PDB file of C-alpha atoms in Angstrom:
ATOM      1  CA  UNK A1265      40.230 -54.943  -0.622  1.00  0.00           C
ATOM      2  CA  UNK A1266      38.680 -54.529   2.386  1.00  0.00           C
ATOM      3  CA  UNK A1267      38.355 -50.572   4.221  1.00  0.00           C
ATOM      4  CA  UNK A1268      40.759 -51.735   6.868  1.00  0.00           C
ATOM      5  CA  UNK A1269      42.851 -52.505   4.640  1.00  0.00           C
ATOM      6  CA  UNK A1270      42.480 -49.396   2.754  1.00  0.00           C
ATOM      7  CA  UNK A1271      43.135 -47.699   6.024  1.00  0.00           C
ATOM      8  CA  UNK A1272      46.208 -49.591   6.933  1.00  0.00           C
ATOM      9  CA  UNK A1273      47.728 -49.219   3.281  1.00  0.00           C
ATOM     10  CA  UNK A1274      47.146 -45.206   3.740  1.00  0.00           C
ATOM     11  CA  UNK A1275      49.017 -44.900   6.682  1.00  0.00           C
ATOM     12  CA  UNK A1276      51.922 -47.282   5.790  1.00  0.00           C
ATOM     13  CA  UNK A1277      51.956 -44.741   2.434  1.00  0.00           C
ATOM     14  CA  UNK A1278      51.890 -42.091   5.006  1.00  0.00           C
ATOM     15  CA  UNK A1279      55.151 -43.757   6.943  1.00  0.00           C
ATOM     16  CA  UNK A1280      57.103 -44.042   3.591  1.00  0.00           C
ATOM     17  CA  UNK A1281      56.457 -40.701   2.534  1.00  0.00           C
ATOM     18  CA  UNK A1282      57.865 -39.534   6.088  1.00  0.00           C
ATOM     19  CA  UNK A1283      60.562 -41.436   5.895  1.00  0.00           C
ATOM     20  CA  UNK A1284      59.545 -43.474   9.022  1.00  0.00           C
ATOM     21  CA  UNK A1285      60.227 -46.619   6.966  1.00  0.00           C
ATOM     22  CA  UNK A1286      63.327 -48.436   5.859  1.00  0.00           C
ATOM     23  CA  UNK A1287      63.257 -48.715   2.202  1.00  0.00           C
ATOM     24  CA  UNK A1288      64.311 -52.510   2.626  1.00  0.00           C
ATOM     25  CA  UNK A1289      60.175 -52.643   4.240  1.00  0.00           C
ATOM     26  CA  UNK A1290      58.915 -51.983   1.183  1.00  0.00           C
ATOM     27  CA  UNK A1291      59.163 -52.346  -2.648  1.00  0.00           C
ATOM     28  CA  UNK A1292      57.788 -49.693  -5.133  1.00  0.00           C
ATOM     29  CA  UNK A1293      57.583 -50.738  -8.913  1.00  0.00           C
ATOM     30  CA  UNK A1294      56.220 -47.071 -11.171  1.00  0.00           C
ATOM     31  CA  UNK A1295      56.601 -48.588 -14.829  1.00  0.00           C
ATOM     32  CA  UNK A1296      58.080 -45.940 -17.480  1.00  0.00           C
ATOM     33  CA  UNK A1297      55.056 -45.728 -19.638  1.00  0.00           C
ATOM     34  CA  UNK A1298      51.275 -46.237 -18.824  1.00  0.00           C
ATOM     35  CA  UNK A1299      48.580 -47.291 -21.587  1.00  0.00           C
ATOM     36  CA  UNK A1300      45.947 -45.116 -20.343  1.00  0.00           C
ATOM     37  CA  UNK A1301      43.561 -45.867 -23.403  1.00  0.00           C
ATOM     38  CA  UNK A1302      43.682 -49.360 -23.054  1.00  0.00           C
ATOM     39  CA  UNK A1303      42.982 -49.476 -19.345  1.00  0.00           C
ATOM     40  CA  UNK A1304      40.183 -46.692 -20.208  1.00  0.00           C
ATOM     41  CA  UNK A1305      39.069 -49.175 -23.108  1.00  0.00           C
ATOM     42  CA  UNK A1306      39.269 -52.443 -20.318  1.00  0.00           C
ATOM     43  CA  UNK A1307      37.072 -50.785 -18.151  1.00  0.00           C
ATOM     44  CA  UNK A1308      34.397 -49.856 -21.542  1.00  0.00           C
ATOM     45  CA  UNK A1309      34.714 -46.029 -20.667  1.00  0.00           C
ATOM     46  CA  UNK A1310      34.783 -42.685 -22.861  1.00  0.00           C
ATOM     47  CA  UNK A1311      37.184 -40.445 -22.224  1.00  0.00           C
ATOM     48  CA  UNK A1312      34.848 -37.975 -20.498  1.00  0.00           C
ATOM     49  CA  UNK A1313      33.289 -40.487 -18.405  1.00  0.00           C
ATOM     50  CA  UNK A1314      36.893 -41.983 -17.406  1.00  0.00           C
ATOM     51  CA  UNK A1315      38.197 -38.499 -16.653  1.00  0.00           C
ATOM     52  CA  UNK A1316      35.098 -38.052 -14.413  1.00  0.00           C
ATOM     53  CA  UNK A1317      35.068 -41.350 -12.361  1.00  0.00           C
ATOM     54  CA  UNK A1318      39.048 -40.384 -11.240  1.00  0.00           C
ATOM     55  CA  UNK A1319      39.478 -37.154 -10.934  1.00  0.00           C
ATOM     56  CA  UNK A1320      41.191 -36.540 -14.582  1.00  0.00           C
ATOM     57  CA  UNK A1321      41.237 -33.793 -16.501  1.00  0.00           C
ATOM     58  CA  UNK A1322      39.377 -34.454 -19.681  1.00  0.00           C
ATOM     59  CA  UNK A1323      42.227 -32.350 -21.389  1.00  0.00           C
ATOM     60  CA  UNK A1324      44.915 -34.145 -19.735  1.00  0.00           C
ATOM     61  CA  UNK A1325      43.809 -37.607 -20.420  1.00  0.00           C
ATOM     62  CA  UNK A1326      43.498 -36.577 -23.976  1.00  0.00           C
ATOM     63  CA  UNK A1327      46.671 -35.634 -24.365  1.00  0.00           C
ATOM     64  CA  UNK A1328      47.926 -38.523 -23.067  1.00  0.00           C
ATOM     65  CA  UNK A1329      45.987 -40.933 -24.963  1.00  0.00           C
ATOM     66  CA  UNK A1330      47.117 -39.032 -27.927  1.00  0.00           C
ATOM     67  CA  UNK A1331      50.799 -39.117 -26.937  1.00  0.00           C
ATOM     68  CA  UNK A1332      51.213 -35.582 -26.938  1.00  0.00           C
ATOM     69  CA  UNK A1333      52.055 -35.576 -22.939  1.00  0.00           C
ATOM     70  CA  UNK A1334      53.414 -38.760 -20.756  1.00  0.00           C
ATOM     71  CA  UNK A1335      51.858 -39.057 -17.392  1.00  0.00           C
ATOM     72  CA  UNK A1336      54.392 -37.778 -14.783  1.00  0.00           C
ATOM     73  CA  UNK A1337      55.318 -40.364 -11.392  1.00  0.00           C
ATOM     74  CA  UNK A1338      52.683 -39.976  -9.332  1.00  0.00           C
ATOM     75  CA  UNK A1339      50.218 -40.412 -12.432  1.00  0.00           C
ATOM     76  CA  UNK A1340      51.379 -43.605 -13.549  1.00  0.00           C
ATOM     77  CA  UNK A1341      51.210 -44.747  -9.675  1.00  0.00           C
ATOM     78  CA  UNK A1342      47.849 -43.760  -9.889  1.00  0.00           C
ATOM     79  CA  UNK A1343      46.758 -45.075 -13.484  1.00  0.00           C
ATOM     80  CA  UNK A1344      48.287 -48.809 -12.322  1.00  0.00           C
ATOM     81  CA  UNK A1345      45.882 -48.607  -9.184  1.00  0.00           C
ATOM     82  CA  UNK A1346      42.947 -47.330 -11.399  1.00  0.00           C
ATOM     83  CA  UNK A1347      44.175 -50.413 -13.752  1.00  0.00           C
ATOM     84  CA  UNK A1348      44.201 -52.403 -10.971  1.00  0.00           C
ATOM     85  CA  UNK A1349      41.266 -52.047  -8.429  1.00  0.00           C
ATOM     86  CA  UNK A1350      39.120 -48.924 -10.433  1.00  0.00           C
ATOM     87  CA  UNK A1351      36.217 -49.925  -8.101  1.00  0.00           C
ATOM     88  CA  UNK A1352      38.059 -49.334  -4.914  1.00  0.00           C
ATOM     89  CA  UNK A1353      39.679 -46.296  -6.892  1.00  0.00           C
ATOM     90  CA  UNK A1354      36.060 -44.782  -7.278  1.00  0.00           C
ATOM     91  CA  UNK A1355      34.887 -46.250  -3.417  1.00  0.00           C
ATOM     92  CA  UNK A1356      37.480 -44.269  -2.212  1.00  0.00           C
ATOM     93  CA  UNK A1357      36.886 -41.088  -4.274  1.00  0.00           C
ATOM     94  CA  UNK A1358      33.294 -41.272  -3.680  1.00  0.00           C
ATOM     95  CA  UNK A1359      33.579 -42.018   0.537  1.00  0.00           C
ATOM     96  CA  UNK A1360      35.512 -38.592   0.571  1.00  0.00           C
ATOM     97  CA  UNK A1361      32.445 -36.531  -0.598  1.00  0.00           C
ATOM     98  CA  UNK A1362      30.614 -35.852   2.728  1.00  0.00           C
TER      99      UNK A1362
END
């Protein structure tokens, strides 16, 4: 995905969350449940070094992985993107530091 398109995904997010967009313009899918161990396992990292590349809380995605906790909305959004694209994920993260 190219930073344009980054860009132009952000501020369509930004419309949506304003309301500024019909919800016929757009189709949002969150699933009930999130594997997070197996996408952690896809992607060959340990826990710390998973919770460290995204922003996680080590003690969070424990809990998780141990079934203890579900991740709430917003977290499974963001686990299906990690699952999805984890290098733009971490480009992103990483192009905020300044």
């Amino acid at each position: 995905m190219s930073g344009r398109r980054i860009v132009e995904s952000m501020k369509e997010a930004v419309a949506i969350a304003r309301g500024e967009l019909p919800e016929t313009d757009y189709r949002v899918y969150i699933p009930e449940r999130v594997d997070v161990k197996a996408i952690r396992n896809r992607l060959g990292l340990s826990q710390a070094s998973f919770a460290a590349s995204f922003g996680l809380s080590l003690y969070t995605l424990r809990n998780w992985e141990q079934g203890k906790r579900q991740p709430e909305h917003a977290a499974r959004a963001y686990l299906k993107v990690i699952e999805k694209a984890p290098e733009t994920v971490k480009n992103a993260l990483a192009s905020s530091v300044q």
